[in-house]
């Protein structure tokens, strides 16, 4: 069983890639935006439930802070699954451009603030694999 978690700025391609993976491989997809959830901690019960039901699960959210990722990993520490973090390391200009083309786009300065505040993930946080998309 797999848990794939995305980490990256708005406009980095998290939603597009997570939808493609979910569709192609039959993953249960959990999206912070689509669920209208505003705090990462509020996602955790949905992620835990999906994994406990035996579902391969993919999480489409920012997860830009180490503390948010740690909270998730602690919540699933007793669930046997391959924990994969996908870090969307996309240039700021590209994120701003992609975001501007969205229906509910954020102001460019917000995308820039989030981008600059990303705490880059590392395997030692507790991930089984860390994939970087550039």
CSV table of C-alpha atoms in Angstrom, one decimal:
chain,number,residue,atom,x,y,z
A,1,UNK,CA,0.0,0.0,0.0
A,2,UNK,CA,1.2,3.5,-0.9
A,3,UNK,CA,0.8,7.0,0.5
A,4,UNK,CA,2.0,9.7,-1.9
A,5,UNK,CA,2.1,13.2,-0.5
A,6,UNK,CA,2.8,16.3,-2.6
A,7,UNK,CA,4.8,19.2,-1.4
A,8,UNK,CA,5.1,22.5,-3.4
A,9,UNK,CA,4.0,26.0,-4.2
A,10,UNK,CA,0.7,26.9,-5.7
A,11,UNK,CA,1.0,26.5,-9.5
A,12,UNK,CA,3.8,23.9,-9.2
A,13,UNK,CA,1.6,21.2,-10.8
A,14,UNK,CA,0.6,19.2,-7.7
A,15,UNK,CA,-3.1,18.9,-8.7
A,16,UNK,CA,-2.4,18.0,-12.3
A,17,UNK,CA,0.1,15.3,-11.5
A,18,UNK,CA,-1.9,13.9,-8.5
A,19,UNK,CA,-5.0,13.6,-10.7
A,20,UNK,CA,-3.0,11.8,-13.4
A,21,UNK,CA,-1.5,9.3,-10.9
A,22,UNK,CA,-4.8,8.7,-9.2
A,23,UNK,CA,-6.6,8.0,-12.4
A,24,UNK,CA,-3.9,5.8,-13.9
A,25,UNK,CA,-3.2,3.7,-10.8
A,26,UNK,CA,-6.5,3.8,-9.0
A,27,UNK,CA,-5.4,5.8,-6.0
A,28,UNK,CA,-7.8,7.4,-3.6
A,29,UNK,CA,-7.1,11.2,-4.0
A,30,UNK,CA,-7.5,13.6,-1.1
A,31,UNK,CA,-7.3,17.3,-2.1
A,32,UNK,CA,-7.2,20.1,0.4
A,33,UNK,CA,-8.6,22.6,-2.1
A,34,UNK,CA,-11.4,20.3,-3.3
A,35,UNK,CA,-12.4,19.5,0.3
A,36,UNK,CA,-12.4,23.2,1.2
A,37,UNK,CA,-10.1,22.4,4.2
A,38,UNK,CA,-7.8,25.2,5.4
A,39,UNK,CA,-5.5,23.5,7.9
A,40,UNK,CA,-3.3,20.5,7.1
A,41,UNK,CA,-4.2,18.9,10.4
A,42,UNK,CA,-7.8,18.7,9.2
A,43,UNK,CA,-6.7,16.4,6.4
A,44,UNK,CA,-5.2,13.8,8.6
A,45,UNK,CA,-8.4,11.9,9.6
A,46,UNK,CA,-9.3,11.5,5.9
A,47,UNK,CA,-5.8,10.2,5.1
A,48,UNK,CA,-5.7,7.8,8.1
A,49,UNK,CA,-9.2,6.5,7.2
A,50,UNK,CA,-8.2,6.0,3.5
A,51,UNK,CA,-5.1,4.0,4.5
A,52,UNK,CA,-6.9,2.0,7.2
A,53,UNK,CA,-9.4,1.0,4.5
A,54,UNK,CA,-6.5,-0.4,2.5
A,55,UNK,CA,-6.5,2.3,-0.2
A,56,UNK,CA,-3.4,3.5,-2.0
A,57,UNK,CA,-3.7,7.2,-1.2
A,58,UNK,CA,-2.5,10.4,-2.8
A,59,UNK,CA,-2.6,13.7,-1.1
A,60,UNK,CA,-2.8,17.0,-3.1
A,61,UNK,CA,-1.9,19.8,-0.7
A,62,UNK,CA,0.9,22.3,-0.1
A,63,UNK,CA,2.8,20.4,2.8
A,64,UNK,CA,5.5,23.1,2.6
A,65,UNK,CA,6.2,23.1,6.3
A,66,UNK,CA,8.3,20.4,8.1
A,67,UNK,CA,5.9,20.5,11.1
A,68,UNK,CA,2.9,19.7,8.9
A,69,UNK,CA,4.7,16.7,7.3
A,70,UNK,CA,5.9,15.5,10.7
A,71,UNK,CA,2.3,15.7,12.1
A,72,UNK,CA,1.1,13.5,9.2
A,73,UNK,CA,3.9,11.0,9.6
A,74,UNK,CA,3.3,10.7,13.3
A,75,UNK,CA,-0.4,10.1,12.7
A,76,UNK,CA,0.3,7.2,10.3
A,77,UNK,CA,3.3,5.6,12.1
A,78,UNK,CA,1.3,2.5,12.9
A,79,UNK,CA,0.0,2.0,9.4
A,80,UNK,CA,2.1,-0.1,7.1
A,81,UNK,CA,2.5,1.7,3.8
A,82,UNK,CA,5.2,3.0,1.6
A,83,UNK,CA,5.5,6.7,2.3
A,84,UNK,CA,6.5,8.8,-0.7
A,85,UNK,CA,6.9,12.5,-0.8
A,86,UNK,CA,6.9,14.3,-4.1
A,87,UNK,CA,8.6,17.6,-3.9
A,88,UNK,CA,7.5,19.9,-6.8
A,89,UNK,CA,10.7,22.0,-7.2
A,90,UNK,CA,9.4,24.3,-10.0
A,91,UNK,CA,10.8,27.8,-10.6
A,92,UNK,CA,8.8,30.7,-9.0
A,93,UNK,CA,8.1,32.4,-12.4
A,94,UNK,CA,6.5,29.2,-13.8
A,95,UNK,CA,4.4,28.8,-10.6
A,96,UNK,CA,3.2,32.4,-10.8
A,97,UNK,CA,2.3,32.0,-14.5
A,98,UNK,CA,0.5,28.7,-14.0
A,99,UNK,CA,-1.4,30.1,-11.0
A,100,UNK,CA,-2.5,33.2,-13.0
A,101,UNK,CA,-4.2,30.9,-15.5
A,102,UNK,CA,-6.4,29.4,-12.9
A,103,UNK,CA,-10.1,30.2,-12.3
A,104,UNK,CA,-9.5,31.0,-8.6
A,105,UNK,CA,-6.0,32.3,-8.9
A,106,UNK,CA,-4.0,33.7,-6.0
A,107,UNK,CA,-2.3,37.1,-6.2
A,108,UNK,CA,1.3,36.7,-7.4
A,109,UNK,CA,2.7,38.0,-4.1
A,110,UNK,CA,0.9,35.3,-2.2
A,111,UNK,CA,2.4,32.6,-4.5
A,112,UNK,CA,5.8,34.2,-4.0
A,113,UNK,CA,5.4,34.3,-0.2
A,114,UNK,CA,4.5,30.6,-0.1
A,115,UNK,CA,7.3,29.7,-2.4
A,116,UNK,CA,9.9,31.6,-0.4
A,117,UNK,CA,8.7,30.0,2.9
A,118,UNK,CA,9.0,26.4,1.6
A,119,UNK,CA,10.9,24.2,4.1
A,120,UNK,CA,12.6,21.8,1.7
A,121,UNK,CA,11.8,18.2,2.6
A,122,UNK,CA,14.4,15.6,3.3
A,123,UNK,CA,14.3,11.8,3.5
A,124,UNK,CA,15.3,11.9,7.2
A,125,UNK,CA,11.9,13.3,8.1
A,126,UNK,CA,10.7,9.7,7.8
A,127,UNK,CA,9.8,9.2,4.2
A,128,UNK,CA,10.6,5.9,2.5
A,129,UNK,CA,11.2,7.8,-0.8
A,130,UNK,CA,11.6,11.4,-1.7
A,131,UNK,CA,11.0,12.2,-5.4
A,132,UNK,CA,11.9,15.6,-6.8
A,133,UNK,CA,10.1,17.0,-9.8
A,134,UNK,CA,11.9,19.9,-11.5
